[in-house]
């Protein structure tokens, strides 16, 4: 589980090393995983209704007959602090639990273009 301390470290690292200003809105990607694609499809519709852009649902083992895990990737341009991103992560852990998804697997970040 991602902690608030992890978020503090992330923002400190971005401030020091990222080629973008972490005080401005950035493109945040969020990831959910489950062995059942249809559960992620249902979750993606609800996240889309909340303003998230659905990037896709991906098979983690596309060469295999049966996928090991499906991944849902959504994104949104948002301005975060360590506190607000920690709150968003907690919200997504709860969302995953409520929708009986295997996991909320965290986020990534990049410049908003």
PDB file of N, CA and C in Angstrom:
ATOM      1  N   UNK A   1       0.848  -1.176   0.000  1.00  0.00           N
ATOM      2  CA  UNK A   1       0.000   0.000   0.000  1.00  0.00           C
ATOM      3  C   UNK A   1       0.897   1.244   0.000  1.00  0.00           C
ATOM      4  N   UNK A   2       0.507   2.211  -0.769  1.00  0.00           N
ATOM      5  CA  UNK A   2       1.271   3.456  -0.878  1.00  0.00           C
ATOM      6  C   UNK A   2       0.966   4.327   0.341  1.00  0.00           C
ATOM      7  N   UNK A   3       2.013   4.796   1.001  1.00  0.00           N
ATOM      8  CA  UNK A   3       1.837   5.592   2.218  1.00  0.00           C
ATOM      9  C   UNK A   3       1.961   7.085   1.935  1.00  0.00           C
ATOM     10  N   UNK A   4       1.575   7.872   2.919  1.00  0.00           N
ATOM     11  CA  UNK A   4       1.737   9.316   2.802  1.00  0.00           C
ATOM     12  C   UNK A   4       3.220   9.677   2.695  1.00  0.00           C
ATOM     13  N   UNK A   5       4.069   8.946   3.402  1.00  0.00           N
ATOM     14  CA  UNK A   5       5.510   9.190   3.325  1.00  0.00           C
ATOM     15  C   UNK A   5       6.021   8.957   1.906  1.00  0.00           C
ATOM     16  N   UNK A   6       5.455   7.946   1.224  1.00  0.00           N
ATOM     17  CA  UNK A   6       5.820   7.703  -0.175  1.00  0.00           C
ATOM     18  C   UNK A   6       5.485   8.921  -1.038  1.00  0.00           C
ATOM     19  N   UNK A   7       4.331   9.551  -0.748  1.00  0.00           N
ATOM     20  CA  UNK A   7       3.916  10.715  -1.531  1.00  0.00           C
ATOM     21  C   UNK A   7       4.837  11.910  -1.264  1.00  0.00           C
ATOM     22  N   UNK A   8       5.222  12.085  -0.005  1.00  0.00           N
ATOM     23  CA  UNK A   8       6.153  13.165   0.343  1.00  0.00           C
ATOM     24  C   UNK A   8       7.465  12.971  -0.414  1.00  0.00           C
ATOM     25  N   UNK A   9       7.955  11.722  -0.439  1.00  0.00           N
ATOM     26  CA  UNK A   9       9.191  11.416  -1.170  1.00  0.00           C
ATOM     27  C   UNK A   9       9.029  11.647  -2.664  1.00  0.00           C
ATOM     28  N   UNK A  10       7.893  11.244  -3.209  1.00  0.00           N
ATOM     29  CA  UNK A  10       7.629  11.436  -4.640  1.00  0.00           C
ATOM     30  C   UNK A  10       7.689  12.916  -5.009  1.00  0.00           C
ATOM     31  N   UNK A  11       7.025  13.751  -4.226  1.00  0.00           N
ATOM     32  CA  UNK A  11       6.994  15.179  -4.542  1.00  0.00           C
ATOM     33  C   UNK A  11       8.367  15.826  -4.348  1.00  0.00           C
ATOM     34  N   UNK A  12       9.112  15.377  -3.354  1.00  0.00           N
ATOM     35  CA  UNK A  12      10.469  15.893  -3.156  1.00  0.00           C
ATOM     36  C   UNK A  12      11.350  15.511  -4.341  1.00  0.00           C
ATOM     37  N   UNK A  13      11.220  14.269  -4.806  1.00  0.00           N
ATOM     38  CA  UNK A  13      11.996  13.813  -5.954  1.00  0.00           C
ATOM     39  C   UNK A  13      11.604  14.567  -7.228  1.00  0.00           C
ATOM     40  N   UNK A  14      10.297  14.763  -7.437  1.00  0.00           N
ATOM     41  CA  UNK A  14       9.856  15.512  -8.627  1.00  0.00           C
ATOM     42  C   UNK A  14      10.391  16.934  -8.592  1.00  0.00           C
ATOM     43  N   UNK A  15      10.327  17.561  -7.435  1.00  0.00           N
ATOM     44  CA  UNK A  15      10.795  18.941  -7.317  1.00  0.00           C
ATOM     45  C   UNK A  15      12.276  19.040  -7.676  1.00  0.00           C
ATOM     46  N   UNK A  16      13.042  18.043  -7.273  1.00  0.00           N
ATOM     47  CA  UNK A  16      14.484  18.061  -7.511  1.00  0.00           C
ATOM     48  C   UNK A  16      14.865  17.571  -8.907  1.00  0.00           C
ATOM     49  N   UNK A  17      14.155  16.567  -9.431  1.00  0.00           N
ATOM     50  CA  UNK A  17      14.627  15.884 -10.637  1.00  0.00           C
ATOM     51  C   UNK A  17      13.728  15.943 -11.867  1.00  0.00           C
ATOM     52  N   UNK A  18      12.446  16.198 -11.705  1.00  0.00           N
ATOM     53  CA  UNK A  18      11.535  16.134 -12.852  1.00  0.00           C
ATOM     54  C   UNK A  18      11.691  17.358 -13.755  1.00  0.00           C
ATOM     55  N   UNK A  19      11.526  17.144 -15.053  1.00  0.00           N
ATOM     56  CA  UNK A  19      11.615  18.270 -15.984  1.00  0.00           C
ATOM     57  C   UNK A  19      10.319  19.080 -16.080  1.00  0.00           C
ATOM     58  N   UNK A  20       9.434  18.937 -15.107  1.00  0.00           N
ATOM     59  CA  UNK A  20       8.185  19.693 -15.082  1.00  0.00           C
ATOM     60  C   UNK A  20       7.980  20.268 -13.682  1.00  0.00           C
ATOM     61  N   UNK A  21       7.095  21.228 -13.589  1.00  0.00           N
ATOM     62  CA  UNK A  21       6.795  21.896 -12.321  1.00  0.00           C
ATOM     63  C   UNK A  21       5.693  21.120 -11.606  1.00  0.00           C
ATOM     64  N   UNK A  22       6.034  20.486 -10.494  1.00  0.00           N
ATOM     65  CA  UNK A  22       5.061  19.655  -9.770  1.00  0.00           C
ATOM     66  C   UNK A  22       3.992  20.480  -9.055  1.00  0.00           C
ATOM     67  N   UNK A  23       4.135  21.807  -9.059  1.00  0.00           N
ATOM     68  CA  UNK A  23       3.112  22.665  -8.460  1.00  0.00           C
ATOM     69  C   UNK A  23       1.993  22.975  -9.456  1.00  0.00           C
ATOM     70  N   UNK A  24       2.175  22.582 -10.709  1.00  0.00           N
ATOM     71  CA  UNK A  24       1.165  22.820 -11.751  1.00  0.00           C
ATOM     72  C   UNK A  24       0.380  21.532 -12.012  1.00  0.00           C
ATOM     73  N   UNK A  25      -0.748  21.644 -12.717  1.00  0.00           N
ATOM     74  CA  UNK A  25      -1.481  20.427 -13.085  1.00  0.00           C
ATOM     75  C   UNK A  25      -0.605  19.511 -13.942  1.00  0.00           C
ATOM     76  N   UNK A  26      -0.660  18.225 -13.640  1.00  0.00           N
ATOM     77  CA  UNK A  26       0.103  17.210 -14.354  1.00  0.00           C
ATOM     78  C   UNK A  26      -0.839  16.098 -14.799  1.00  0.00           C
ATOM     79  N   UNK A  27      -0.354  15.259 -15.703  1.00  0.00           N
ATOM     80  CA  UNK A  27      -1.137  14.120 -16.165  1.00  0.00           C
ATOM     81  C   UNK A  27      -0.849  12.940 -15.245  1.00  0.00           C
ATOM     82  N   UNK A  28      -1.852  12.573 -14.457  1.00  0.00           N
ATOM     83  CA  UNK A  28      -1.723  11.475 -13.501  1.00  0.00           C
ATOM     84  C   UNK A  28      -2.406  10.240 -14.064  1.00  0.00           C
ATOM     85  N   UNK A  29      -1.679   9.137 -14.102  1.00  0.00           N
ATOM     86  CA  UNK A  29      -2.227   7.852 -14.527  1.00  0.00           C
ATOM     87  C   UNK A  29      -2.448   6.974 -13.317  1.00  0.00           C
ATOM     88  N   UNK A  30      -3.547   6.242 -13.308  1.00  0.00           N
ATOM     89  CA  UNK A  30      -3.898   5.372 -12.188  1.00  0.00           C
ATOM     90  C   UNK A  30      -4.173   3.968 -12.728  1.00  0.00           C
ATOM     91  N   UNK A  31      -3.790   2.935 -11.966  1.00  0.00           N
ATOM     92  CA  UNK A  31      -3.826   1.562 -12.451  1.00  0.00           C
ATOM     93  C   UNK A  31      -4.561   0.633 -11.488  1.00  0.00           C
ATOM     94  N   UNK A  32      -5.421  -0.194 -12.073  1.00  0.00           N
ATOM     95  CA  UNK A  32      -6.171  -1.199 -11.328  1.00  0.00           C
ATOM     96  C   UNK A  32      -5.927  -2.548 -11.997  1.00  0.00           C
ATOM     97  N   UNK A  33      -5.958  -3.624 -11.220  1.00  0.00           N
ATOM     98  CA  UNK A  33      -5.711  -4.961 -11.766  1.00  0.00           C
ATOM     99  C   UNK A  33      -6.751  -5.950 -11.272  1.00  0.00           C
ATOM    100  N   UNK A  34      -7.074  -6.895 -12.158  1.00  0.00           N
ATOM    101  CA  UNK A  34      -7.992  -7.966 -11.794  1.00  0.00           C
ATOM    102  C   UNK A  34      -7.867  -9.086 -12.827  1.00  0.00           C
ATOM    103  N   UNK A  35      -8.077 -10.341 -12.422  1.00  0.00           N
ATOM    104  CA  UNK A  35      -8.035 -11.433 -13.393  1.00  0.00           C
ATOM    105  C   UNK A  35      -9.245 -11.461 -14.327  1.00  0.00           C
ATOM    106  N   UNK A  36     -10.285 -10.692 -13.995  1.00  0.00           N
ATOM    107  CA  UNK A  36     -11.512 -10.695 -14.796  1.00  0.00           C
ATOM    108  C   UNK A  36     -11.675  -9.365 -15.530  1.00  0.00           C
ATOM    109  N   UNK A  37     -11.572  -9.413 -16.852  1.00  0.00           N
ATOM    110  CA  UNK A  37     -11.642  -8.198 -17.672  1.00  0.00           C
ATOM    111  C   UNK A  37     -12.968  -7.467 -17.475  1.00  0.00           C
ATOM    112  N   UNK A  38     -14.068  -8.205 -17.387  1.00  0.00           N
ATOM    113  CA  UNK A  38     -15.386  -7.567 -17.294  1.00  0.00           C
ATOM    114  C   UNK A  38     -15.528  -6.712 -16.033  1.00  0.00           C
ATOM    115  N   UNK A  39     -14.881  -7.109 -14.940  1.00  0.00           N
ATOM    116  CA  UNK A  39     -14.935  -6.287 -13.723  1.00  0.00           C
ATOM    117  C   UNK A  39     -14.233  -4.948 -13.949  1.00  0.00           C
ATOM    118  N   UNK A  40     -13.128  -4.982 -14.679  1.00  0.00           N
ATOM    119  CA  UNK A  40     -12.418  -3.740 -14.987  1.00  0.00           C
ATOM    120  C   UNK A  40     -13.213  -2.880 -15.965  1.00  0.00           C
ATOM    121  N   UNK A  41     -13.930  -3.511 -16.869  1.00  0.00           N
ATOM    122  CA  UNK A  41     -14.773  -2.750 -17.800  1.00  0.00           C
ATOM    123  C   UNK A  41     -15.864  -2.003 -17.039  1.00  0.00           C
ATOM    124  N   UNK A  42     -16.475  -2.661 -16.057  1.00  0.00           N
ATOM    125  CA  UNK A  42     -17.483  -1.997 -15.232  1.00  0.00           C
ATOM    126  C   UNK A  42     -16.890  -0.853 -14.430  1.00  0.00           C
ATOM    127  N   UNK A  43     -15.720  -1.087 -13.859  1.00  0.00           N
ATOM    128  CA  UNK A  43     -15.043  -0.040 -13.088  1.00  0.00           C
ATOM    129  C   UNK A  43     -14.648   1.125 -13.983  1.00  0.00           C
ATOM    130  N   UNK A  44     -14.209   0.826 -15.207  1.00  0.00           N
ATOM    131  CA  UNK A  44     -13.778   1.899 -16.113  1.00  0.00           C
ATOM    132  C   UNK A  44     -14.934   2.830 -16.453  1.00  0.00           C
ATOM    133  N   UNK A  45     -16.139   2.281 -16.604  1.00  0.00           N
ATOM    134  CA  UNK A  45     -17.307   3.117 -16.901  1.00  0.00           C
ATOM    135  C   UNK A  45     -17.586   4.067 -15.736  1.00  0.00           C
ATOM    136  N   UNK A  46     -17.440   3.580 -14.528  1.00  0.00           N
ATOM    137  CA  UNK A  46     -17.690   4.438 -13.359  1.00  0.00           C
ATOM    138  C   UNK A  46     -16.611   5.511 -13.221  1.00  0.00           C
ATOM    139  N   UNK A  47     -15.375   5.158 -13.502  1.00  0.00           N
ATOM    140  CA  UNK A  47     -14.297   6.147 -13.429  1.00  0.00           C
ATOM    141  C   UNK A  47     -14.433   7.188 -14.532  1.00  0.00           C
ATOM    142  N   UNK A  48     -14.865   6.749 -15.716  1.00  0.00           N
ATOM    143  CA  UNK A  48     -15.096   7.683 -16.822  1.00  0.00           C
ATOM    144  C   UNK A  48     -16.180   8.689 -16.434  1.00  0.00           C
ATOM    145  N   UNK A  49     -17.216   8.213 -15.757  1.00  0.00           N
ATOM    146  CA  UNK A  49     -18.299   9.099 -15.309  1.00  0.00           C
ATOM    147  C   UNK A  49     -17.795  10.116 -14.289  1.00  0.00           C
ATOM    148  N   UNK A  50     -16.676   9.814 -13.623  1.00  0.00           N
ATOM    149  CA  UNK A  50     -16.084  10.740 -12.655  1.00  0.00           C
ATOM    150  C   UNK A  50     -15.048  11.663 -13.294  1.00  0.00           C
ATOM    151  N   UNK A  51     -14.946  11.595 -14.621  1.00  0.00           N
ATOM    152  CA  UNK A  51     -14.050  12.515 -15.320  1.00  0.00           C
ATOM    153  C   UNK A  51     -12.689  11.962 -15.695  1.00  0.00           C
ATOM    154  N   UNK A  52     -12.458  10.673 -15.474  1.00  0.00           N
ATOM    155  CA  UNK A  52     -11.184  10.072 -15.849  1.00  0.00           C
ATOM    156  C   UNK A  52     -11.244   9.602 -17.295  1.00  0.00           C
ATOM    157  N   UNK A  53     -10.142   9.749 -17.989  1.00  0.00           N
ATOM    158  CA  UNK A  53     -10.008   9.253 -19.355  1.00  0.00           C
ATOM    159  C   UNK A  53      -9.535   7.806 -19.278  1.00  0.00           C
ATOM    160  N   UNK A  54     -10.249   6.912 -19.931  1.00  0.00           N
ATOM    161  CA  UNK A  54      -9.836   5.513 -19.948  1.00  0.00           C
ATOM    162  C   UNK A  54      -8.786   5.352 -21.048  1.00  0.00           C
ATOM    163  N   UNK A  55      -7.576   4.985 -20.653  1.00  0.00           N
ATOM    164  CA  UNK A  55      -6.494   4.767 -21.609  1.00  0.00           C
ATOM    165  C   UNK A  55      -6.636   3.387 -22.234  1.00  0.00           C
ATOM    166  N   UNK A  56      -6.978   2.395 -21.415  1.00  0.00           N
ATOM    167  CA  UNK A  56      -7.176   1.056 -21.949  1.00  0.00           C
ATOM    168  C   UNK A  56      -7.215   0.003 -20.868  1.00  0.00           C
ATOM    169  N   UNK A  57      -7.597  -1.190 -21.300  1.00  0.00           N
ATOM    170  CA  UNK A  57      -7.558  -2.379 -20.460  1.00  0.00           C
ATOM    171  C   UNK A  57      -6.634  -3.352 -21.182  1.00  0.00           C
ATOM    172  N   UNK A  58      -5.570  -3.756 -20.482  1.00  0.00           N
ATOM    173  CA  UNK A  58      -4.515  -4.533 -21.112  1.00  0.00           C
ATOM    174  C   UNK A  58      -4.347  -5.892 -20.451  1.00  0.00           C
ATOM    175  N   UNK A  59      -4.038  -6.873 -21.263  1.00  0.00           N
ATOM    176  CA  UNK A  59      -3.710  -8.222 -20.833  1.00  0.00           C
ATOM    177  C   UNK A  59      -2.229  -8.238 -20.468  1.00  0.00           C
ATOM    178  N   UNK A  60      -1.905  -8.684 -19.265  1.00  0.00           N
ATOM    179  CA  UNK A  60      -0.504  -8.684 -18.839  1.00  0.00           C
ATOM    180  C   UNK A  60       0.334  -9.760 -19.535  1.00  0.00           C
ATOM    181  N   UNK A  61      -0.313 -10.752 -20.101  1.00  0.00           N
ATOM    182  CA  UNK A  61       0.397 -11.832 -20.805  1.00  0.00           C
ATOM    183  C   UNK A  61      -0.283 -12.074 -22.153  1.00  0.00           C
ATOM    184  N   UNK A  62      -0.140 -11.151 -23.114  1.00  0.00           N
ATOM    185  CA  UNK A  62      -0.886 -11.277 -24.367  1.00  0.00           C
ATOM    186  C   UNK A  62      -0.553 -12.525 -25.181  1.00  0.00           C
ATOM    187  N   UNK A  63       0.594 -13.150 -24.945  1.00  0.00           N
ATOM    188  CA  UNK A  63       0.952 -14.353 -25.703  1.00  0.00           C
ATOM    189  C   UNK A  63       0.316 -15.610 -25.123  1.00  0.00           C
ATOM    190  N   UNK A  64      -0.092 -15.560 -23.856  1.00  0.00           N
ATOM    191  CA  UNK A  64      -0.622 -16.742 -23.188  1.00  0.00           C
ATOM    192  C   UNK A  64      -2.081 -16.981 -23.557  1.00  0.00           C
ATOM    193  N   UNK A  65      -2.502 -18.228 -23.447  1.00  0.00           N
ATOM    194  CA  UNK A  65      -3.901 -18.570 -23.722  1.00  0.00           C
ATOM    195  C   UNK A  65      -4.841 -17.873 -22.745  1.00  0.00           C
ATOM    196  N   UNK A  66      -4.472 -17.892 -21.471  1.00  0.00           N
ATOM    197  CA  UNK A  66      -5.268 -17.254 -20.432  1.00  0.00           C
ATOM    198  C   UNK A  66      -4.431 -16.156 -19.794  1.00  0.00           C
ATOM    199  N   UNK A  67      -4.939 -14.924 -19.775  1.00  0.00           N
ATOM    200  CA  UNK A  67      -4.136 -13.847 -19.194  1.00  0.00           C
ATOM    201  C   UNK A  67      -3.930 -14.045 -17.695  1.00  0.00           C
ATOM    202  N   UNK A  68      -2.765 -13.673 -17.248  1.00  0.00           N
ATOM    203  CA  UNK A  68      -2.485 -13.747 -15.813  1.00  0.00           C
ATOM    204  C   UNK A  68      -3.283 -12.682 -15.071  1.00  0.00           C
ATOM    205  N   UNK A  69      -3.376 -11.516 -15.686  1.00  0.00           N
ATOM    206  CA  UNK A  69      -4.037 -10.386 -15.044  1.00  0.00           C
ATOM    207  C   UNK A  69      -4.392  -9.346 -16.095  1.00  0.00           C
ATOM    208  N   UNK A  70      -5.487  -8.676 -15.880  1.00  0.00           N
ATOM    209  CA  UNK A  70      -5.884  -7.549 -16.730  1.00  0.00           C
ATOM    210  C   UNK A  70      -5.587  -6.259 -15.976  1.00  0.00           C
ATOM    211  N   UNK A  71      -5.194  -5.236 -16.712  1.00  0.00           N
ATOM    212  CA  UNK A  71      -4.857  -3.936 -16.124  1.00  0.00           C
ATOM    213  C   UNK A  71      -5.738  -2.861 -16.730  1.00  0.00           C
ATOM    214  N   UNK A  72      -6.320  -2.047 -15.879  1.00  0.00           N
ATOM    215  CA  UNK A  72      -7.078  -0.864 -16.293  1.00  0.00           C
ATOM    216  C   UNK A  72      -6.213   0.358 -16.020  1.00  0.00           C
ATOM    217  N   UNK A  73      -6.037   1.179 -17.050  1.00  0.00           N
ATOM    218  CA  UNK A  73      -5.254   2.413 -16.926  1.00  0.00           C
ATOM    219  C   UNK A  73      -6.184   3.581 -17.225  1.00  0.00           C
ATOM    220  N   UNK A  74      -6.332   4.469 -16.253  1.00  0.00           N
ATOM    221  CA  UNK A  74      -7.101   5.700 -16.447  1.00  0.00           C
ATOM    222  C   UNK A  74      -6.182   6.871 -16.134  1.00  0.00           C
ATOM    223  N   UNK A  75      -6.534   8.030 -16.665  1.00  0.00           N
ATOM    224  CA  UNK A  75      -5.710   9.201 -16.380  1.00  0.00           C
ATOM    225  C   UNK A  75      -6.562  10.454 -16.333  1.00  0.00           C
ATOM    226  N   UNK A  76      -5.958  11.484 -15.712  1.00  0.00           N
ATOM    227  CA  UNK A  76      -6.648  12.760 -15.567  1.00  0.00           C
ATOM    228  C   UNK A  76      -5.600  13.831 -15.278  1.00  0.00           C
ATOM    229  N   UNK A  77      -5.793  15.008 -15.875  1.00  0.00           N
ATOM    230  CA  UNK A  77      -4.926  16.138 -15.564  1.00  0.00           C
ATOM    231  C   UNK A  77      -5.434  16.735 -14.262  1.00  0.00           C
ATOM    232  N   UNK A  78      -4.547  16.742 -13.260  1.00  0.00           N
ATOM    233  CA  UNK A  78      -4.912  17.227 -11.935  1.00  0.00           C
ATOM    234  C   UNK A  78      -3.713  17.901 -11.295  1.00  0.00           C
ATOM    235  N   UNK A  79      -3.999  18.778 -10.356  1.00  0.00           N
ATOM    236  CA  UNK A  79      -2.953  19.372  -9.530  1.00  0.00           C
ATOM    237  C   UNK A  79      -3.017  18.678  -8.171  1.00  0.00           C
ATOM    238  N   UNK A  80      -1.890  18.124  -7.747  1.00  0.00           N
ATOM    239  CA  UNK A  80      -1.840  17.420  -6.473  1.00  0.00           C
ATOM    240  C   UNK A  80      -0.716  17.942  -5.596  1.00  0.00           C
ATOM    241  N   UNK A  81      -0.894  17.732  -4.310  1.00  0.00           N
ATOM    242  CA  UNK A  81       0.162  17.851  -3.310  1.00  0.00           C
ATOM    243  C   UNK A  81       0.344  16.444  -2.751  1.00  0.00           C
ATOM    244  N   UNK A  82       1.326  16.268  -1.888  1.00  0.00           N
ATOM    245  CA  UNK A  82       1.491  14.955  -1.252  1.00  0.00           C
ATOM    246  C   UNK A  82       0.208  14.560  -0.515  1.00  0.00           C
ATOM    247  N   UNK A  83      -0.439  15.518   0.130  1.00  0.00           N
ATOM    248  CA  UNK A  83      -1.674  15.222   0.876  1.00  0.00           C
ATOM    249  C   UNK A  83      -2.827  14.840  -0.040  1.00  0.00           C
ATOM    250  N   UNK A  84      -3.033  15.604  -1.117  1.00  0.00           N
ATOM    251  CA  UNK A  84      -4.172  15.312  -1.991  1.00  0.00           C
ATOM    252  C   UNK A  84      -3.956  14.025  -2.773  1.00  0.00           C
ATOM    253  N   UNK A  85      -2.707  13.737  -3.150  1.00  0.00           N
ATOM    254  CA  UNK A  85      -2.440  12.483  -3.857  1.00  0.00           C
ATOM    255  C   UNK A  85      -2.593  11.289  -2.907  1.00  0.00           C
ATOM    256  N   UNK A  86      -2.180  11.456  -1.669  1.00  0.00           N
ATOM    257  CA  UNK A  86      -2.391  10.390  -0.679  1.00  0.00           C
ATOM    258  C   UNK A  86      -3.895  10.127  -0.520  1.00  0.00           C
ATOM    259  N   UNK A  87      -4.688  11.191  -0.449  1.00  0.00           N
ATOM    260  CA  UNK A  87      -6.141  11.038  -0.329  1.00  0.00           C
ATOM    261  C   UNK A  87      -6.712  10.336  -1.561  1.00  0.00           C
ATOM    262  N   UNK A  88      -6.216  10.683  -2.759  1.00  0.00           N
ATOM    263  CA  UNK A  88      -6.690  10.036  -3.987  1.00  0.00           C
ATOM    264  C   UNK A  88      -6.347   8.558  -3.965  1.00  0.00           C
ATOM    265  N   UNK A  89      -5.144   8.212  -3.531  1.00  0.00           N
ATOM    266  CA  UNK A  89      -4.770   6.799  -3.445  1.00  0.00           C
ATOM    267  C   UNK A  89      -5.683   6.049  -2.484  1.00  0.00           C
ATOM    268  N   UNK A  90      -5.994   6.649  -1.343  1.00  0.00           N
ATOM    269  CA  UNK A  90      -6.901   6.011  -0.388  1.00  0.00           C
ATOM    270  C   UNK A  90      -8.281   5.815  -1.010  1.00  0.00           C
ATOM    271  N   UNK A  91      -8.742   6.816  -1.751  1.00  0.00           N
ATOM    272  CA  UNK A  91     -10.030   6.725  -2.448  1.00  0.00           C
ATOM    273  C   UNK A  91     -10.019   5.554  -3.433  1.00  0.00           C
ATOM    274  N   UNK A  92      -8.905   5.385  -4.162  1.00  0.00           N
ATOM    275  CA  UNK A  92      -8.830   4.309  -5.150  1.00  0.00           C
ATOM    276  C   UNK A  92      -8.654   2.932  -4.507  1.00  0.00           C
ATOM    277  N   UNK A  93      -7.989   2.846  -3.364  1.00  0.00           N
ATOM    278  CA  UNK A  93      -7.955   1.566  -2.642  1.00  0.00           C
ATOM    279  C   UNK A  93      -9.376   1.157  -2.246  1.00  0.00           C
ATOM    280  N   UNK A  94     -10.136   2.122  -1.759  1.00  0.00           N
ATOM    281  CA  UNK A  94     -11.524   1.863  -1.361  1.00  0.00           C
ATOM    282  C   UNK A  94     -12.370   1.499  -2.583  1.00  0.00           C
ATOM    283  N   UNK A  95     -12.177   2.226  -3.697  1.00  0.00           N
ATOM    284  CA  UNK A  95     -12.900   1.940  -4.940  1.00  0.00           C
ATOM    285  C   UNK A  95     -12.628   0.499  -5.383  1.00  0.00           C
ATOM    286  N   UNK A  96     -11.368   0.085  -5.364  1.00  0.00           N
ATOM    287  CA  UNK A  96     -11.011  -1.279  -5.772  1.00  0.00           C
ATOM    288  C   UNK A  96     -11.679  -2.308  -4.864  1.00  0.00           C
ATOM    289  N   UNK A  97     -11.681  -2.026  -3.571  1.00  0.00           N
ATOM    290  CA  UNK A  97     -12.311  -2.949  -2.627  1.00  0.00           C
ATOM    291  C   UNK A  97     -13.816  -3.024  -2.859  1.00  0.00           C
ATOM    292  N   UNK A  98     -14.459  -1.881  -3.023  1.00  0.00           N
ATOM    293  CA  UNK A  98     -15.909  -1.845  -3.240  1.00  0.00           C
ATOM    294  C   UNK A  98     -16.321  -2.567  -4.519  1.00  0.00           C
ATOM    295  N   UNK A  99     -15.460  -2.537  -5.541  1.00  0.00           N
ATOM    296  CA  UNK A  99     -15.767  -3.177  -6.821  1.00  0.00           C
ATOM    297  C   UNK A  99     -15.149  -4.573  -6.921  1.00  0.00           C
ATOM    298  N   UNK A 100     -14.627  -5.052  -5.797  1.00  0.00           N
ATOM    299  CA  UNK A 100     -14.043  -6.390  -5.685  1.00  0.00           C
ATOM    300  C   UNK A 100     -12.971  -6.638  -6.744  1.00  0.00           C
ATOM    301  N   UNK A 101     -12.155  -5.590  -6.986  1.00  0.00           N
ATOM    302  CA  UNK A 101     -11.024  -5.726  -7.884  1.00  0.00           C
ATOM    303  C   UNK A 101      -9.846  -6.274  -7.089  1.00  0.00           C
ATOM    304  N   UNK A 102      -8.966  -6.975  -7.770  1.00  0.00           N
ATOM    305  CA  UNK A 102      -7.819  -7.541  -7.061  1.00  0.00           C
ATOM    306  C   UNK A 102      -6.966  -6.454  -6.428  1.00  0.00           C
ATOM    307  N   UNK A 103      -6.754  -5.337  -7.154  1.00  0.00           N
ATOM    308  CA  UNK A 103      -5.934  -4.287  -6.561  1.00  0.00           C
ATOM    309  C   UNK A 103      -6.060  -2.949  -7.273  1.00  0.00           C
ATOM    310  N   UNK A 104      -5.783  -1.916  -6.504  1.00  0.00           N
ATOM    311  CA  UNK A 104      -5.401  -0.615  -7.056  1.00  0.00           C
ATOM    312  C   UNK A 104      -3.886  -0.655  -6.971  1.00  0.00           C
ATOM    313  N   UNK A 105      -3.219  -0.444  -8.098  1.00  0.00           N
ATOM    314  CA  UNK A 105      -1.783  -0.689  -8.150  1.00  0.00           C
ATOM    315  C   UNK A 105      -0.942   0.584  -8.181  1.00  0.00           C
ATOM    316  N   UNK A 106      -1.560   1.737  -7.978  1.00  0.00           N
ATOM    317  CA  UNK A 106      -0.768   2.950  -7.897  1.00  0.00           C
ATOM    318  C   UNK A 106      -0.898   3.838  -9.115  1.00  0.00           C
ATOM    319  N   UNK A 107       0.063   4.772  -9.229  1.00  0.00           N
ATOM    320  CA  UNK A 107      -0.063   5.803 -10.232  1.00  0.00           C
ATOM    321  C   UNK A 107       1.284   6.096 -10.881  1.00  0.00           C
ATOM    322  N   UNK A 108       1.204   6.850 -11.969  1.00  0.00           N
ATOM    323  CA  UNK A 108       2.396   7.447 -12.555  1.00  0.00           C
ATOM    324  C   UNK A 108       2.056   8.889 -12.897  1.00  0.00           C
ATOM    325  N   UNK A 109       3.050   9.632 -13.291  1.00  0.00           N
ATOM    326  CA  UNK A 109       2.836  11.057 -13.543  1.00  0.00           C
ATOM    327  C   UNK A 109       3.731  11.513 -14.679  1.00  0.00           C
ATOM    328  N   UNK A 110       3.224  12.479 -15.412  1.00  0.00           N
ATOM    329  CA  UNK A 110       3.987  13.102 -16.483  1.00  0.00           C
ATOM    330  C   UNK A 110       3.459  14.487 -16.751  1.00  0.00           C
ATOM    331  N   UNK A 111       4.087  15.195 -17.645  1.00  0.00           N
ATOM    332  CA  UNK A 111       3.623  16.542 -17.938  1.00  0.00           C
ATOM    333  C   UNK A 111       2.260  16.519 -18.631  1.00  0.00           C
ATOM    334  N   UNK A 112       1.452  17.511 -18.320  1.00  0.00           N
ATOM    335  CA  UNK A 112       0.176  17.669 -19.006  1.00  0.00           C
ATOM    336  C   UNK A 112       0.469  18.368 -20.330  1.00  0.00           C
ATOM    337  N   UNK A 113       0.099  17.757 -21.441  1.00  0.00           N
ATOM    338  CA  UNK A 113       0.419  18.354 -22.737  1.00  0.00           C
ATOM    339  C   UNK A 113      -0.815  18.836 -23.440  1.00  0.00           C
TER     340      UNK A 113
END
